Tab-separated table of C-alpha atoms in Angstrom:
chain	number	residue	atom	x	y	z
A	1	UNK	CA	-27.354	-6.983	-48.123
A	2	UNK	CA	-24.814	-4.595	-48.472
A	3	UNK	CA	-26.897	-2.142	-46.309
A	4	UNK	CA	-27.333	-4.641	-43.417
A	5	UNK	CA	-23.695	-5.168	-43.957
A	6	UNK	CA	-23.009	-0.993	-43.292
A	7	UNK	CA	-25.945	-1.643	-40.210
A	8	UNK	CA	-24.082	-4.243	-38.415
A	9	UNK	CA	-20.188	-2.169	-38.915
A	10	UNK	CA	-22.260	1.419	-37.910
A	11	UNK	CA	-23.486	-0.905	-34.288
A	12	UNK	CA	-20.363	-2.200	-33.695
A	13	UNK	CA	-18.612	1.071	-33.967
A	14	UNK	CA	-20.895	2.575	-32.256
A	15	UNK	CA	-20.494	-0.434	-29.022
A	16	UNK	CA	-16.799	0.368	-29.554
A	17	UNK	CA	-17.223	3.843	-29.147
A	18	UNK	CA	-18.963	3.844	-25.727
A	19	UNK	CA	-16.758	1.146	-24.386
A	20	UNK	CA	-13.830	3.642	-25.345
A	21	UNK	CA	-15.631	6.502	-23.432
A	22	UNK	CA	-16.389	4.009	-20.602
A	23	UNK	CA	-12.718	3.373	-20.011
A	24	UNK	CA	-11.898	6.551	-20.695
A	25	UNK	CA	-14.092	7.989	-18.016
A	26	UNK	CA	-12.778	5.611	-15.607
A	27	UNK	CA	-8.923	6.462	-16.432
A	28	UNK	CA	-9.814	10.265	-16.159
A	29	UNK	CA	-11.894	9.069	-12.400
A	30	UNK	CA	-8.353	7.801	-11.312
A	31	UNK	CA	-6.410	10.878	-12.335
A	32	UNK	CA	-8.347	12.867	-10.743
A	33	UNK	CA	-6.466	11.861	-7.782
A	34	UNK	CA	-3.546	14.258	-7.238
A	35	UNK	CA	-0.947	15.795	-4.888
A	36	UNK	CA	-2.006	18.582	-4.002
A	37	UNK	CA	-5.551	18.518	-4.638
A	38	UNK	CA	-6.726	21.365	-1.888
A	39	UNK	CA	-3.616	23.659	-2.528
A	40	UNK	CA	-5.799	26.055	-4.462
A	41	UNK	CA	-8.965	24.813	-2.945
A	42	UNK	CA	-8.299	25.137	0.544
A	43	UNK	CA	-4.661	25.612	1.343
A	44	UNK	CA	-4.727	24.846	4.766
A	45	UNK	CA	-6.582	21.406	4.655
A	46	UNK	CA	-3.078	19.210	5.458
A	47	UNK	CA	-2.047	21.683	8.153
A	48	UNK	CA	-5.073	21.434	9.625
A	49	UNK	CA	-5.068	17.448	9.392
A	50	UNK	CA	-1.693	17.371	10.579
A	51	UNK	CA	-2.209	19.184	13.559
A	52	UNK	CA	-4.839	17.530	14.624
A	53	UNK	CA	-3.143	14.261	14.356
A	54	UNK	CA	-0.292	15.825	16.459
A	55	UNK	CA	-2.397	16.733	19.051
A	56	UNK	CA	-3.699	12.939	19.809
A	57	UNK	CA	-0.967	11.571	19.335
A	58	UNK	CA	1.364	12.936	21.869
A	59	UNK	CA	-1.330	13.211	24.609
A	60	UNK	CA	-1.581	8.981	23.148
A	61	UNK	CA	0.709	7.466	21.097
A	62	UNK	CA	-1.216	3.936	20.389
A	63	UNK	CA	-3.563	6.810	18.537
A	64	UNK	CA	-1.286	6.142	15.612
A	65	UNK	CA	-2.371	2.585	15.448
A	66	UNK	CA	-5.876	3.687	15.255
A	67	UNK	CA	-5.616	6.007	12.408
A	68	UNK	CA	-3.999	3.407	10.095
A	69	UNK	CA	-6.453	0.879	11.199
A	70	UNK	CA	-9.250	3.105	10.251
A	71	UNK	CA	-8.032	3.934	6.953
A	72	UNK	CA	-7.031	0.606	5.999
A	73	UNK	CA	-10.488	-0.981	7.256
A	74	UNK	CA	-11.927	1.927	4.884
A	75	UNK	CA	-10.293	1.403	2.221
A	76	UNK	CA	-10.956	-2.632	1.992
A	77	UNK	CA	-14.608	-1.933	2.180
A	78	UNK	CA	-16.199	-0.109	-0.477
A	79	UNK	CA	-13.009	1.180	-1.246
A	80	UNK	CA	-11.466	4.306	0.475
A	81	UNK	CA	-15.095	6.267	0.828
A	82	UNK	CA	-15.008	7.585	4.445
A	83	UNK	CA	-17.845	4.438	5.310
A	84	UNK	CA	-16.380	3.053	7.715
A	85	UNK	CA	-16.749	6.445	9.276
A	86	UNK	CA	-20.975	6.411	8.878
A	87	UNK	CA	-23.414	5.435	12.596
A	88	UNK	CA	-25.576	3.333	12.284
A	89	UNK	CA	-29.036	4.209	11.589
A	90	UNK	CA	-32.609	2.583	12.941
A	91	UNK	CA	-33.049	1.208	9.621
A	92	UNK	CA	-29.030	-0.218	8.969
A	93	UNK	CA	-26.214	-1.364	10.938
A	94	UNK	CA	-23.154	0.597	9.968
A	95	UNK	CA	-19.661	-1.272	9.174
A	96	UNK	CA	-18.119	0.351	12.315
A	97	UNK	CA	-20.873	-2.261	14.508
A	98	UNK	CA	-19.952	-5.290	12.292
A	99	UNK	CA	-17.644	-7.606	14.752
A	100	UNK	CA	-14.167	-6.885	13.027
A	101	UNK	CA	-14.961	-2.755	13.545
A	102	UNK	CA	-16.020	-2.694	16.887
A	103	UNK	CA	-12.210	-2.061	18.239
A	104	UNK	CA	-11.829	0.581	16.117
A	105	UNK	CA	-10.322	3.728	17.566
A	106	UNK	CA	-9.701	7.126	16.602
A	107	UNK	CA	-12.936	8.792	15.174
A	108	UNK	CA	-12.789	11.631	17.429
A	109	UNK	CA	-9.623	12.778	15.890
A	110	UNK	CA	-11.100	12.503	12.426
A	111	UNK	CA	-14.187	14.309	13.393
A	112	UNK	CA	-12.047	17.358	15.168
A	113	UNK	CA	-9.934	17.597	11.876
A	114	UNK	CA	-13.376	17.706	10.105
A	115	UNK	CA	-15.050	20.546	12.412
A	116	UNK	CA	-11.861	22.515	11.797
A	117	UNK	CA	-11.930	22.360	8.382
A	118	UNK	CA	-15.268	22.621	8.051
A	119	UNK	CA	-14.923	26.092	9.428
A	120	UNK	CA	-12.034	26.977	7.149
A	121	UNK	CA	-13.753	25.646	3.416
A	122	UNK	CA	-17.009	24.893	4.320
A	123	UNK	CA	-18.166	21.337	1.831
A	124	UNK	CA	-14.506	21.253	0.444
A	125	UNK	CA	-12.129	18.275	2.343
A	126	UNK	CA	-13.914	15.174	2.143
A	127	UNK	CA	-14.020	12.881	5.173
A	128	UNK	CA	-11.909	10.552	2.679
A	129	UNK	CA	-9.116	12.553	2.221
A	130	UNK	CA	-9.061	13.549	5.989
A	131	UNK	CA	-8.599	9.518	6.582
A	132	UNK	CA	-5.878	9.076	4.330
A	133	UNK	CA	-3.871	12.778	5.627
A	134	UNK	CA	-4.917	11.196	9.200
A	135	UNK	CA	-2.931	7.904	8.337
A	136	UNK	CA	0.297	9.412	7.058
A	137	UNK	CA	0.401	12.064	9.655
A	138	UNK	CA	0.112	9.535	12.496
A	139	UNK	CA	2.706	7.521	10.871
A	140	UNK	CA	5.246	10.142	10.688
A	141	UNK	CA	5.118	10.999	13.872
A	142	UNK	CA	5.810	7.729	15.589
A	143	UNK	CA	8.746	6.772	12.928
A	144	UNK	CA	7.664	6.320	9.582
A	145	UNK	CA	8.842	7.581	6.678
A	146	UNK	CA	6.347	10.649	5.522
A	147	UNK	CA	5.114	10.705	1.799
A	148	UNK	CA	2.747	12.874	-0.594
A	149	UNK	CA	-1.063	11.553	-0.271
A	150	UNK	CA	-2.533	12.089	-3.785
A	151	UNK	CA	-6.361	13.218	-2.671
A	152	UNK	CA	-9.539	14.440	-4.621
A	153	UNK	CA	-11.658	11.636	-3.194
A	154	UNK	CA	-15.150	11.498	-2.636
A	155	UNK	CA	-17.246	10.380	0.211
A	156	UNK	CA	-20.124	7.429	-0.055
A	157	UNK	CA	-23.323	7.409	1.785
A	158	UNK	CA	-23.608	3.345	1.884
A	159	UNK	CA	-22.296	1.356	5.118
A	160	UNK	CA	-23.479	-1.852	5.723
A	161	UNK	CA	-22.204	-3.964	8.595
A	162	UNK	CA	-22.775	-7.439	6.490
A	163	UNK	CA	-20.296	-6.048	3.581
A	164	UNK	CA	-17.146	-6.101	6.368
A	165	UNK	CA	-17.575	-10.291	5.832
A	166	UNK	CA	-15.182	-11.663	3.464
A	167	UNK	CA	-13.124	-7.502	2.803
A	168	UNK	CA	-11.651	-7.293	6.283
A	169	UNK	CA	-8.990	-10.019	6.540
A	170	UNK	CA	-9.160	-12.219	9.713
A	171	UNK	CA	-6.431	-12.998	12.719
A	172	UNK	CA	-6.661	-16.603	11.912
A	173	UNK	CA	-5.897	-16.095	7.837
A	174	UNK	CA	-3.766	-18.261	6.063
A	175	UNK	CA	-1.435	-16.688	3.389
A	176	UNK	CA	-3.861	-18.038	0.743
A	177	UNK	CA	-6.139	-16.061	2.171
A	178	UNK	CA	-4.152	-13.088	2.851
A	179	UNK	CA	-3.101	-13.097	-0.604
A	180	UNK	CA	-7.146	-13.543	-2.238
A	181	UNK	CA	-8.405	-10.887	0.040
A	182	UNK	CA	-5.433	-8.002	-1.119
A	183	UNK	CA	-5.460	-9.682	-4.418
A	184	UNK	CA	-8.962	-8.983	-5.111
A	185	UNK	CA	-8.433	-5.081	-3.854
A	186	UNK	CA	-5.461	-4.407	-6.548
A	187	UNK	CA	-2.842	-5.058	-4.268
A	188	UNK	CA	0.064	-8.061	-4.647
A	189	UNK	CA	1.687	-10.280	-2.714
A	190	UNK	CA	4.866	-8.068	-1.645
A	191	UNK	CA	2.003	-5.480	-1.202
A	192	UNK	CA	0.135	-7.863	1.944
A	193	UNK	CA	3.485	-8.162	3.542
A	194	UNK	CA	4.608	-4.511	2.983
A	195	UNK	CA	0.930	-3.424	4.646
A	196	UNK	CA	1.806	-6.504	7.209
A	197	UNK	CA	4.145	-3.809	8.918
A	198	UNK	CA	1.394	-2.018	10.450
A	199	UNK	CA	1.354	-4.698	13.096
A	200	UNK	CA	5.076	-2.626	14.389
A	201	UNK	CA	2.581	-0.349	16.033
A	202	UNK	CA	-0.768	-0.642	18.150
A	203	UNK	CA	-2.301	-3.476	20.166
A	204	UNK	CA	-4.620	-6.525	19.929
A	205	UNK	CA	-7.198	-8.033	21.775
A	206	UNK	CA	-6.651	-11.274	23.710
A	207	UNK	CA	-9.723	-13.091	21.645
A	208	UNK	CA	-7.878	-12.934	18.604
A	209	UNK	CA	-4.880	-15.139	19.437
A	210	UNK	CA	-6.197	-16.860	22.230
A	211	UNK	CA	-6.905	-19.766	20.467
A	212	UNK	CA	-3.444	-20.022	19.754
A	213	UNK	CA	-2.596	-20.106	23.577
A	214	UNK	CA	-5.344	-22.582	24.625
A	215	UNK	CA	-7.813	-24.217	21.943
A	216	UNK	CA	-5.259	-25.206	19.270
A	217	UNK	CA	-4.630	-28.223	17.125
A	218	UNK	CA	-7.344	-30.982	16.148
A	219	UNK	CA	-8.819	-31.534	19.610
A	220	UNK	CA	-9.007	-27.774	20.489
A	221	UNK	CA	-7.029	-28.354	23.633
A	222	UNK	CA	-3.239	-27.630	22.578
A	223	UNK	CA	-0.475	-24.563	21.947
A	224	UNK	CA	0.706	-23.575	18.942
A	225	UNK	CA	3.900	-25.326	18.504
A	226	UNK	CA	4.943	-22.482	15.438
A	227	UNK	CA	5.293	-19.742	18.819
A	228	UNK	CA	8.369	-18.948	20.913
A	229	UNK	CA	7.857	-21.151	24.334
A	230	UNK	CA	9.318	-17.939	26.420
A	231	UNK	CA	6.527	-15.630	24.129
A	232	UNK	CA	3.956	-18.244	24.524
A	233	UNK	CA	4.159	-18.123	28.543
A	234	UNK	CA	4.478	-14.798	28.239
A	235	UNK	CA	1.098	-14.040	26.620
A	236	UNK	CA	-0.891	-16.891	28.400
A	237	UNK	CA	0.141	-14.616	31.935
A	238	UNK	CA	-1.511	-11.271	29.951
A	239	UNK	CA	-4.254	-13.267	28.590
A	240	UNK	CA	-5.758	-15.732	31.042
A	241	UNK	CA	-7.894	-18.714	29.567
A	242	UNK	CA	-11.582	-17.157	28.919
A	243	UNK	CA	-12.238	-20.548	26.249
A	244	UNK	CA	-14.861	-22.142	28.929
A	245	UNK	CA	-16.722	-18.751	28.946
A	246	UNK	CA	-17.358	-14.853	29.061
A	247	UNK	CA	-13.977	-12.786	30.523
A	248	UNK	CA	-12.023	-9.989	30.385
A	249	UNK	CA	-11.080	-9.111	26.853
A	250	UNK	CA	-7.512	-7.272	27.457
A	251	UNK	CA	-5.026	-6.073	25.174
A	252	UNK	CA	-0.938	-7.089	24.064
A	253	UNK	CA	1.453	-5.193	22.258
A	254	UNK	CA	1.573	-6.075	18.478
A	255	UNK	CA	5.181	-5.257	19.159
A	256	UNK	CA	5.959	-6.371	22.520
A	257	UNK	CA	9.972	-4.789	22.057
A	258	UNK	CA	8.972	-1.146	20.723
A	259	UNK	CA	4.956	-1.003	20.572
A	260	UNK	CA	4.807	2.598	19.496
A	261	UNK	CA	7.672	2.834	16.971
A	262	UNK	CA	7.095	2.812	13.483
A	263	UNK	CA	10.119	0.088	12.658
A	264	UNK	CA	11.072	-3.434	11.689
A	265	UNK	CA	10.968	-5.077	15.036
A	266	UNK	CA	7.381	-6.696	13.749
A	267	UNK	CA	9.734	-8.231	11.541
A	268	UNK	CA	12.003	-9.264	13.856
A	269	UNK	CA	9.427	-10.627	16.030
A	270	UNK	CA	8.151	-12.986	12.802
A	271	UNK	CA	11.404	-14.584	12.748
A	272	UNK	CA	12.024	-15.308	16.507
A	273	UNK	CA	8.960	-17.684	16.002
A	274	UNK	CA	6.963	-14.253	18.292
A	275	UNK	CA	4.674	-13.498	15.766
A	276	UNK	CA	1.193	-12.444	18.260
A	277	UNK	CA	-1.446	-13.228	15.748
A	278	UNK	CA	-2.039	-16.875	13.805
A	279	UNK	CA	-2.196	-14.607	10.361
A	280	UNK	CA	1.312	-12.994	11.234
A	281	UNK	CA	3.273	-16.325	11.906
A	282	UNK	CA	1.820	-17.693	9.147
A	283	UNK	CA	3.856	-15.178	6.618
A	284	UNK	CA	7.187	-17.146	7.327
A	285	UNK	CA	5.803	-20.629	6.714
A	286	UNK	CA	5.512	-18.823	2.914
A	287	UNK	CA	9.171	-18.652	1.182
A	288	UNK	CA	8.422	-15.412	-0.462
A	289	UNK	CA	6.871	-13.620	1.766
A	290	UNK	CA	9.608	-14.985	4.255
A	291	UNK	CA	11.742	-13.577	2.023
A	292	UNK	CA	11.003	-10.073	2.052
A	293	UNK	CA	10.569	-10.166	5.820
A	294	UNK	CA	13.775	-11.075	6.158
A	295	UNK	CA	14.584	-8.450	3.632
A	296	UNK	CA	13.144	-6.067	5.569
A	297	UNK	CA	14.792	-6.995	9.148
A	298	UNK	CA	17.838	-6.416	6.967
A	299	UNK	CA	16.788	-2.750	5.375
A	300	UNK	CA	14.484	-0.600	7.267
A	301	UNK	CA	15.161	1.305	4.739
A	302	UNK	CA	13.723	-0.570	2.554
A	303	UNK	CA	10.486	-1.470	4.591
A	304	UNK	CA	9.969	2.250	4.892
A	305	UNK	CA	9.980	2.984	1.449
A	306	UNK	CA	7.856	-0.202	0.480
A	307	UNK	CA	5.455	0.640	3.112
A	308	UNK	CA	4.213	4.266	2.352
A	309	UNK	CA	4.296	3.106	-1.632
A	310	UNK	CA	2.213	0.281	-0.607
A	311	UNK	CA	-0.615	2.696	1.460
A	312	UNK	CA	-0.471	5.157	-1.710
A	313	UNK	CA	-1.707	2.241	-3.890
A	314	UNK	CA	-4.199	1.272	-0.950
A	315	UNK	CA	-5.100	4.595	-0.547
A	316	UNK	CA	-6.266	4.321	-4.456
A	317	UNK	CA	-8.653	1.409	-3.934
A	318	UNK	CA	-12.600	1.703	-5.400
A	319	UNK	CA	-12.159	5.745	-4.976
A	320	UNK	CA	-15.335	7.983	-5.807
A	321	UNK	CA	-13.461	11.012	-7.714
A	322	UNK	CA	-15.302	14.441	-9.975
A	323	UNK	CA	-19.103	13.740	-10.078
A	324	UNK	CA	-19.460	10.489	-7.865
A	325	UNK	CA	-19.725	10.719	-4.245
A	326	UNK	CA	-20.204	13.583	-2.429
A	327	UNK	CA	-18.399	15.836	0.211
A	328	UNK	CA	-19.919	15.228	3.866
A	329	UNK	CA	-19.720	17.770	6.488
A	330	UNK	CA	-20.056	15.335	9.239
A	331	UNK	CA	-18.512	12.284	8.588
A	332	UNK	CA	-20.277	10.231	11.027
A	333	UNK	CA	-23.881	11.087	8.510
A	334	UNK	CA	-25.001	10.554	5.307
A	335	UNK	CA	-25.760	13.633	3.135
């Protein structure tokens, strides 16, 4: 009895002894992240990010909006892996050909950073880390604050279109939903509204809002009442009625005051009622997140700093690190 007794203790222990090496593996995974990662490994991998970011944007400004989009679209698939990065193949259909994707901008400046410093430390700077340099570069240079991007990640070879359902949050999201889909990545509340400021910068497609301008309310006919009049004719002049069919898909400022700054006039634009999509205005109907947007109209200050903590944590999410993953040459191919 006594033996079955010392059986039974030995398993346990032994149960409790992987679980410990378990969690300690995955605590050692996250560390692994670091500022500085490539300082020894190849010094000139931010330079080289940096400039290339430079480059784009002042020959295009709204480039900036595509670099953050592409590295937050990353990150809430799979986790920040470089997949949304991957073609498609015959045999799969890629994340950047699943609907929310296909308005993404900006690879060509990833893949010129990657060619460069592919030449300079051949299989060294993964097309994850470029992302995450790419985002904070383009950032800084239109206005916001710049701040240290702890790398070492990994790439993934996996990009499926399907996944993008359900990860990628929606125009038309509630603050429920908002709050689920950045929940369920590690990210809070004040985190979604922080991340929320992206919107300062870049444009967006007339079918995302148009329903808001011409197919609203329970017989699908009506205007949103929650928009600005003045900022509702506006937008129905720079986005005609396509509802009864095919037409033009055209673009609006996220911003319409200062489109490619970096600032709090997304903000601004919430609480004049001139919030462009349905998932923007719907941040003030909630009193905390109302809250801290009025907070922030109040501090840019205080935006700025919330913001870049906010992409550090993002940057963080699902990360391959040491042994898992692998380094891709060319980020558009699996390897």
């Amino acid at each position: 009895m006594e033996a079955r007794r010392s059986r039974g203790r030995a398993a346990r222990l032994r149960v409790a002894l992987v679980w410990a090496v378990v969690m300690a593996t995955a605590a050692m995974s996250r560390a692994q992240l670091q500022v500085g990662f490539y300082d020894t490994l190849c010094p000139a991998a931010e330079i080289i990010v940096q400039e290339e970011v430079s480059k784009a944007v002042s020959g295009n400004p709204g480039v900036a909006a595509s670099l953050v989009r592409l590295h937050f679209h990353d990150c809430f698939v799979r986790g920040c892996d470089a997949s949304v990065l991957l073609d498609s193949t015959p045999g799969n259909q890629a994340e950047k050909d699943a609907p929310p994707n296909t308005s993404l901008r900006g690879f060509e400046v990833i893949d010129s950073a990657k060619t460069r410093l592919e030449q300079a430390c051949f299989g060294v700077v993964s097309c994850a880390d470029v992302l995450a340099f790419a985002a904070r570069d383009a950032l800084a240079l239109v206005g916001g604050n710049s701040y240290q991007v702890p790398s070492g990640r990994r790439d993934g070879n996996v990009s499926v279109a399907q996944e993008t359902s359900g990860n990628l949050p929606p125009p038309t999201a509630s603050v429920s939903q908002l709050n689920q889909i950045f929940g369920s990545k590690g990210l809070t509340p004040s985190d979604m509204v922080a991340l929320s400021g992206a919107h300062t910068i870049g444009n967006a497609h007339c079918s995302s809002f148009d329903s808001r301008l011409y197919a609203y309310g329970p017989n699908g006919a009506g205007q949103d009442p929650s928009m600005d009049p003045s900022y509702l004719a506006a937008l129905t002049q720079q986005c005609p009625n396509q509802q009864g069919g095919p037409g033009p898909d055209g673009t609006v400022a996220m911003d319409p005051v200062t489109p490619t700054a970096f600032d709090t006039n997304y903000y601004a634009s919430i609480v004049a009622k001139r919030g462009l999509l349905a998932s923007d205005q719907a941040l003030l109907a909630d009193p905390a997140a109302a809250s801290q947007i009025v907070g922030y109209t109040n501090s840019p200050d205080t935006f700025q700093a919330d913001f870049a903590a906010a992409m550090v944590k993002m940057g963080a999410i699902g990360v391959l690190t040491g042994a898992a993953g692998t380094i891709r040459t060319n980020c558009r191919v699996a390897s």
